[in-house]
C-alpha positions as semicolon CSV with decimal commas, in nm:
position;residue;x (nm);y (nm);z (nm)
1;X;1,574;-3,017;1,516
2;X;1,486;-3,245;1,224
3;X;1,298;-3,121;0,916
4;X;1,003;-3,343;1,018
5;X;0,996;-3,185;1,364
6;X;1,009;-2,838;1,211
7;X;0,710;-2,919;0,989
8;X;0,525;-3,064;1,288
9;X;0,587;-2,747;1,490
10;X;0,467;-2,532;1,198
11;X;0,156;-2,744;1,153
12;X;0,076;-2,717;1,523
13;X;0,123;-2,341;1,508
14;X;-0,113;-2,310;1,209
15;X;-0,374;-2,525;1,383
16;X;-0,350;-2,311;1,697
17;X;-0,391;-1,992;1,494
18;X;-0,696;-2,133;1,315
19;X;-0,853;-2,232;1,645
20;X;-0,780;-1,898;1,810
21;X;-0,909;-1,700;1,513
22;X;-1,224;-1,908;1,496
23;X;-1,295;-1,820;1,858
24;X;-1,187;-1,455;1,849
25;X;-1,236;-1,303;1,506
26;X;-1,555;-1,145;1,382
27;X;-1,750;-1,331;1,115
28;X;-1,651;-1,048;0,874
29;X;-1,278;-1,073;0,945
30;X;-1,028;-1,233;0,707
31;X;-0,885;-1,552;0,856
32;X;-0,512;-1,588;0,813
33;X;-0,512;-1,925;0,637
34;X;-0,817;-1,847;0,424
35;X;-0,663;-1,571;0,215
36;X;-0,721;-1,551;-0,159
37;X;-0,371;-1,654;-0,253
38;X;-0,051;-1,510;-0,394
39;X;0,052;-1,449;-0,755
40;X;0,300;-1,735;-0,712
41;X;0,177;-2,019;-0,493
42;X;0,379;-2,086;-0,179
43;X;0,370;-2,350;0,090
44;X;0,243;-2,167;0,397
45;X;0,464;-2,336;0,654
46;X;0,652;-2,176;0,937
47;X;0,590;-2,002;1,266
48;X;0,430;-1,700;1,102
49;X;0,089;-1,658;0,948
50;X;0,073;-1,559;0,578
51;X;0,000;-1,199;0,673
52;X;0,290;-1,193;0,920
53;X;0,515;-1,310;0,637
54;X;0,382;-1,025;0,422
55;X;0,451;-0,779;0,703
56;X;0,811;-0,896;0,734
57;X;0,872;-0,882;0,359
58;X;0,752;-0,522;0,355
59;X;0,964;-0,421;0,656
60;X;1,275;-0,577;0,501
61;X;1,220;-0,411;0,163
62;X;1,440;-0,132;0,027
63;X;1,138;0,088;-0,035
64;X;1,039;0,068;0,333
65;X;1,387;0,172;0,447
66;X;1,384;0,474;0,215
67;X;1,069;0,609;0,385
68;X;1,282;0,743;0,669
69;X;1,421;1,011;0,435
70;X;1,097;1,098;0,254
71;X;0,894;1,402;0,350
72;X;0,558;1,391;0,522
73;X;0,477;1,764;0,491
74;X;0,793;1,972;0,538
75;X;1,071;1,932;0,281
76;X;1,406;1,838;0,439
77;X;1,310;2,008;0,769
78;X;1,573;2,122;1,017
79;X;1,509;1,936;1,338
80;X;1,501;1,578;1,455
81;X;1,135;1,555;1,552
82;X;0,944;1,625;1,232
83;X;0,754;1,333;1,085
84;X;0,874;1,141;0,782
85;X;0,688;0,886;0,572
86;X;0,835;0,618;0,795
87;X;0,717;0,767;1,123
88;X;0,375;0,838;0,968
89;X;0,357;0,474;0,857
90;X;0,441;0,346;1,204
91;X;0,194;0,581;1,373
92;X;-0,084;0,486;1,133
93;X;-0,001;0,119;1,183
94;X;-0,031;0,141;1,561
95;X;-0,366;0,319;1,544
96;X;-0,497;0,073;1,284
97;X;-0,403;-0,227;1,497
98;X;-0,588;-0,079;1,794
99;X;-0,905;-0,042;1,587
100;X;-0,870;-0,391;1,439
101;X;-0,827;-0,548;1,781
102;X;-1,127;-0,367;1,926
103;X;-1,345;-0,482;1,634
104;X;-1,216;-0,841;1,643
105;X;-1,063;-0,812;1,296
106;X;-0,732;-0,953;1,173
107;X;-0,452;-0,745;1,325
108;X;-0,179;-0,907;1,116
109;X;-0,354;-0,825;0,790
110;X;-0,425;-0,471;0,909
111;X;-0,061;-0,426;1,009
112;X;0,075;-0,551;0,676
113;X;-0,150;-0,317;0,477
114;X;-0,061;-0,020;0,698
115;X;0,313;-0,084;0,672
116;X;0,296;-0,109;0,293
117;X;0,046;0,163;0,209
118;X;0,293;0,448;0,141
119;X;0,585;0,258;-0,014
120;X;0,519;0,428;-0,347
121;X;0,535;0,787;-0,227
122;X;0,794;0,988;-0,423
123;X;1,019;1,254;-0,267
124;X;0,852;1,573;-0,143
125;X;0,522;1,413;-0,048
126;X;0,211;1,500;-0,245
127;X;0,394;1,779;-0,429
128;X;0,637;1,524;-0,569
129;X;0,341;1,309;-0,665
130;X;0,185;1,603;-0,848
131;X;0,511;1,675;-1,033
132;X;0,555;1,313;-1,143
133;X;0,195;1,291;-1,254
134;X;0,234;1,598;-1,474
135;X;0,566;1,485;-1,622
136;X;0,442;1,134;-1,695
137;X;0,123;1,269;-1,850
138;X;0,316;1,494;-2,087
139;X;0,576;1,236;-2,186
140;X;0,368;0,919;-2,201
141;X;0,001;1,008;-2,158
142;X;-0,012;0,824;-1,826
143;X;-0,083;0,920;-1,468
144;X;0,109;0,872;-1,145
145;X;-0,063;0,794;-0,816
146;X;0,136;0,685;-0,515
147;X;-0,106;0,406;-0,419
148;X;-0,070;0,250;-0,765
149;X;0,306;0,286;-0,743
150;X;0,304;0,122;-0,400
151;X;0,140;-0,177;-0,564
152;X;0,396;-0,175;-0,847
153;X;0,676;-0,179;-0,590
154;X;0,549;-0,489;-0,409
155;X;0,444;-0,671;-0,727
156;X;0,729;-0,584;-0,964
157;X;1,017;-0,370;-0,841
158;X;1,129;-0,519;-0,510
159;X;1,348;-0,827;-0,477
160;X;1,545;-0,763;-0,797
161;X;1,235;-0,737;-1,011
162;X;1,056;-1,040;-0,871
163;X;0,832;-0,852;-0,628
164;X;0,739;-0,958;-0,278
165;X;0,464;-1,204;-0,374
166;X;0,222;-1,071;-0,113
167;X;-0,124;-1,207;-0,050
168;X;-0,416;-1,068;-0,250
169;X;-0,572;-0,905;0,056
170;X;-0,259;-0,704;0,139
171;X;-0,213;-0,591;-0,221
172;X;-0,581;-0,490;-0,239
173;X;-0,551;-0,287;0,082
174;X;-0,235;-0,111;-0,036
175;X;-0,391;-0,017;-0,370
176;X;-0,717;0,109;-0,225
177;X;-0,594;0,292;0,086
178;X;-0,668;0,610;-0,109
179;X;-0,812;0,713;-0,444
180;X;-1,102;0,554;-0,627
181;X;-1,247;0,228;-0,503
182;X;-1,278;0,088;-0,154
183;X;-1,069;-0,193;-0,006
184;X;-1,238;-0,531;-0,025
185;X;-1,169;-0,616;0,340
186;X;-1,268;-0,442;0,661
187;X;-0,901;-0,452;0,759
188;X;-0,815;-0,251;0,449
189;X;-1,095;-0,005;0,520
190;X;-0,949;0,055;0,867
191;X;-0,617;0,158;0,712
192;X;-0,792;0,386;0,461
193;X;-0,965;0,577;0,742
194;X;-0,683;0,566;0,997
195;X;-0,434;0,701;0,744
196;X;-0,624;1,032;0,754
197;X;-0,661;1,022;1,133
198;X;-0,284;0,979;1,172
199;X;-0,158;1,239;0,926
200;X;-0,411;1,504;1,026
201;X;-0,309;1,494;1,389
202;X;0,066;1,464;1,350
203;X;0,068;1,733;1,081
204;X;-0,091;1,971;1,332
205;X;0,190;1,886;1,575
206;X;0,458;1,945;1,309
207;X;0,298;2,273;1,191
208;X;0,304;2,407;1,548
209;X;0,665;2,290;1,587
210;X;0,757;2,470;1,263
211;X;0,591;2,793;1,379
212;X;0,332;2,790;1,101
213;X;0,050;2,746;1,352
214;X;-0,003;2,807;1,719
215;X;-0,242;2,605;1,931
216;X;-0,471;2,909;1,955
217;X;-0,510;2,914;1,574
218;X;-0,689;2,579;1,567
219;X;-1,068;2,594;1,515
220;X;-1,223;2,610;1,862
221;X;-1,541;2,410;1,817
222;X;-1,364;2,117;1,652
223;X;-1,081;2,118;1,905
224;X;-1,329;2,134;2,193
225;X;-1,502;1,826;2,055
226;X;-1,201;1,624;1,944
227;X;-0,944;1,719;2,207
228;X;-0,676;1,978;2,280
229;X;-0,379;1,743;2,228
230;X;-0,280;1,512;1,945
231;X;-0,309;1,208;2,168
232;X;-0,647;1,319;2,294
233;X;-0,779;1,373;1,942
234;X;-0,657;1,034;1,827
235;X;-0,817;0,870;2,129
236;X;-1,148;1,045;2,055
237;X;-1,136;0,950;1,687
238;X;-1,045;0,587;1,756
239;X;-1,324;0,541;2,010
240;X;-1,568;0,698;1,766
241;X;-1,461;0,468;1,481
242;X;-1,496;0,161;1,700
243;X;-1,840;0,260;1,831
244;X;-1,975;0,370;1,493
245;X;-1,838;0,059;1,320
246;X;-2,001;-0,170;1,574
247;X;-2,334;0,001;1,516
248;X;-2,316;0,003;1,136
249;X;-2,142;-0,329;1,079
250;X;-1,867;-0,176;0,862
251;X;-1,588;0,074;0,916
252;X;-1,742;0,413;0,987
253;X;-1,729;0,737;1,181
254;X;-2,006;0,897;1,381
255;X;-2,168;1,193;1,208
256;X;-2,062;1,457;1,461
257;X;-1,703;1,340;1,499
258;X;-1,666;1,277;1,126
259;X;-1,788;1,629;1,047
260;X;-1,545;1,778;1,300
261;X;-1,254;1,585;1,151
262;X;-1,351;1,705;0,802
263;X;-1,361;2,066;0,921
264;X;-1,020;2,028;1,084
265;X;-0,884;1,878;0,762
266;X;-1,019;2,175;0,562
267;X;-0,848;2,410;0,808
268;X;-0,516;2,228;0,759
269;X;-0,543;2,250;0,381
270;X;-0,610;2,622;0,400
271;X;-0,343;2,710;0,657
272;X;-0,073;2,446;0,613
273;X;-0,093;2,219;0,309
274;X;-0,179;2,505;0,068
275;X;-0,058;2,794;0,282
276;X;0,214;3,048;0,190
277;X;0,500;2,849;0,344
278;X;0,392;2,533;0,162
279;X;0,367;2,720;-0,168
280;X;0,730;2,833;-0,145
281;X;0,843;2,478;-0,079
282;X;0,610;2,349;-0,347
283;X;0,786;2,541;-0,623
284;X;1,123;2,402;-0,519
285;X;0,988;2,046;-0,514
286;X;0,811;2,077;-0,849
287;X;1,116;2,218;-1,025
288;X;1,348;1,957;-0,872
289;X;1,137;1,658;-0,975
290;X;1,071;1,800;-1,320
291;X;1,438;1,879;-1,383
292;X;1,545;1,525;-1,294
293;X;1,266;1,360;-1,493
294;X;1,326;1,567;-1,808
295;X;1,701;1,506;-1,793
296;X;1,668;1,129;-1,760
297;X;1,419;1,107;-2,046
298;X;1,688;1,260;-2,269
299;X;1,976;1,071;-2,107
300;X;1,844;0,719;-2,032
301;X;2,202;0,589;-2,018
302;X;2,222;0,747;-1,670
303;X;1,944;0,525;-1,537
304;X;2,027;0,215;-1,332
305;X;2,073;-0,081;-1,567
306;X;1,827;-0,307;-1,384
307;X;1,510;-0,107;-1,455
308;X;1,180;-0,270;-1,546
309;X;0,950;-0,151;-1,827
310;X;0,972;0,113;-2,099
311;X;1,168;0,436;-2,067
312;X;0,889;0,638;-1,903
313;X;0,832;0,362;-1,646
314;X;1,203;0,330;-1,570
315;X;1,244;0,705;-1,522
316;X;0,932;0,721;-1,304
317;X;1,046;0,427;-1,092
318;X;1,388;0,583;-1,039
319;X;1,262;0,931;-0,951
320;X;0,981;0,799;-0,729
321;X;1,232;0,592;-0,536
322;X;1,450;0,892;-0,450
323;X;1,460;1,034;-0,100
324;X;1,421;1,408;-0,051
325;X;1,787;1,473;0,016
326;X;1,901;1,252;-0,274
327;X;1,674;1,442;-0,513
328;X;1,788;1,783;-0,382
329;X;2,153;1,682;-0,421
330;X;2,109;1,524;-0,765
331;X;2,345;1,712;-0,997
């Protein structure tokens, strides 16, 4: 095929996408060829939309591959069926796409944000995040938040320091999937809400598998309302989000279902996330991250030579990029 023919095929594809989106997407959706640009301008040719290109860049990144060996809740668990950051990401992505499709929003944008939202998580989940935040605060007077580090990965660290050059909408959704500030797009707001839907339900499954909980321990009223199985609860929550969002014109939950999900989340914090078993693992994670960080601050010659930024940034980038098992085996 000649280069002219390739460009003609790409142009036809883009025209077809524009026409289909004009007919299908909500007036509040982001249209694929109307995004707010990239840090470095690119010619948007090819048989993928800009958001599909972002999705593929994320999936092919080193940070995405490392998610398969990063903890969701349980540190280096014994067993093949416990969730990791990668499986959480894929589960959240599937749920988010379902919601986006039902609300006539841009599925490709939603998918790209969901796939990239946890790239910046350090080893040992939120405990590792806490340890890095404390170490960085003491050494450099700065803070560490995984959503901000996810953005740093796609803007600076990936692709040999050149970043992935993602669209503004995807970067905005990644940054604001948690923490202060709301995503600027409805697609990003879906990921922010669905992230909690996904981890709450699969963490219940993993806690029962680990013997920390039994099904009879779960709060009865909330389980009766939401569903007795993980799949049932997700189905209930997704239908509620779609119905409430259609009524309110944004991304929302119904009052009753939202309250039940909050109560279930509080139960999980009390019994699992901050429970006795988690506290024992927490101490091991905190000491491991802190030991590595403090050592590298004193011995920067042991850092990879291709780091970006000052010493504190280079140490943080290196430690945050570690998988659980790499960190546990480090020296």
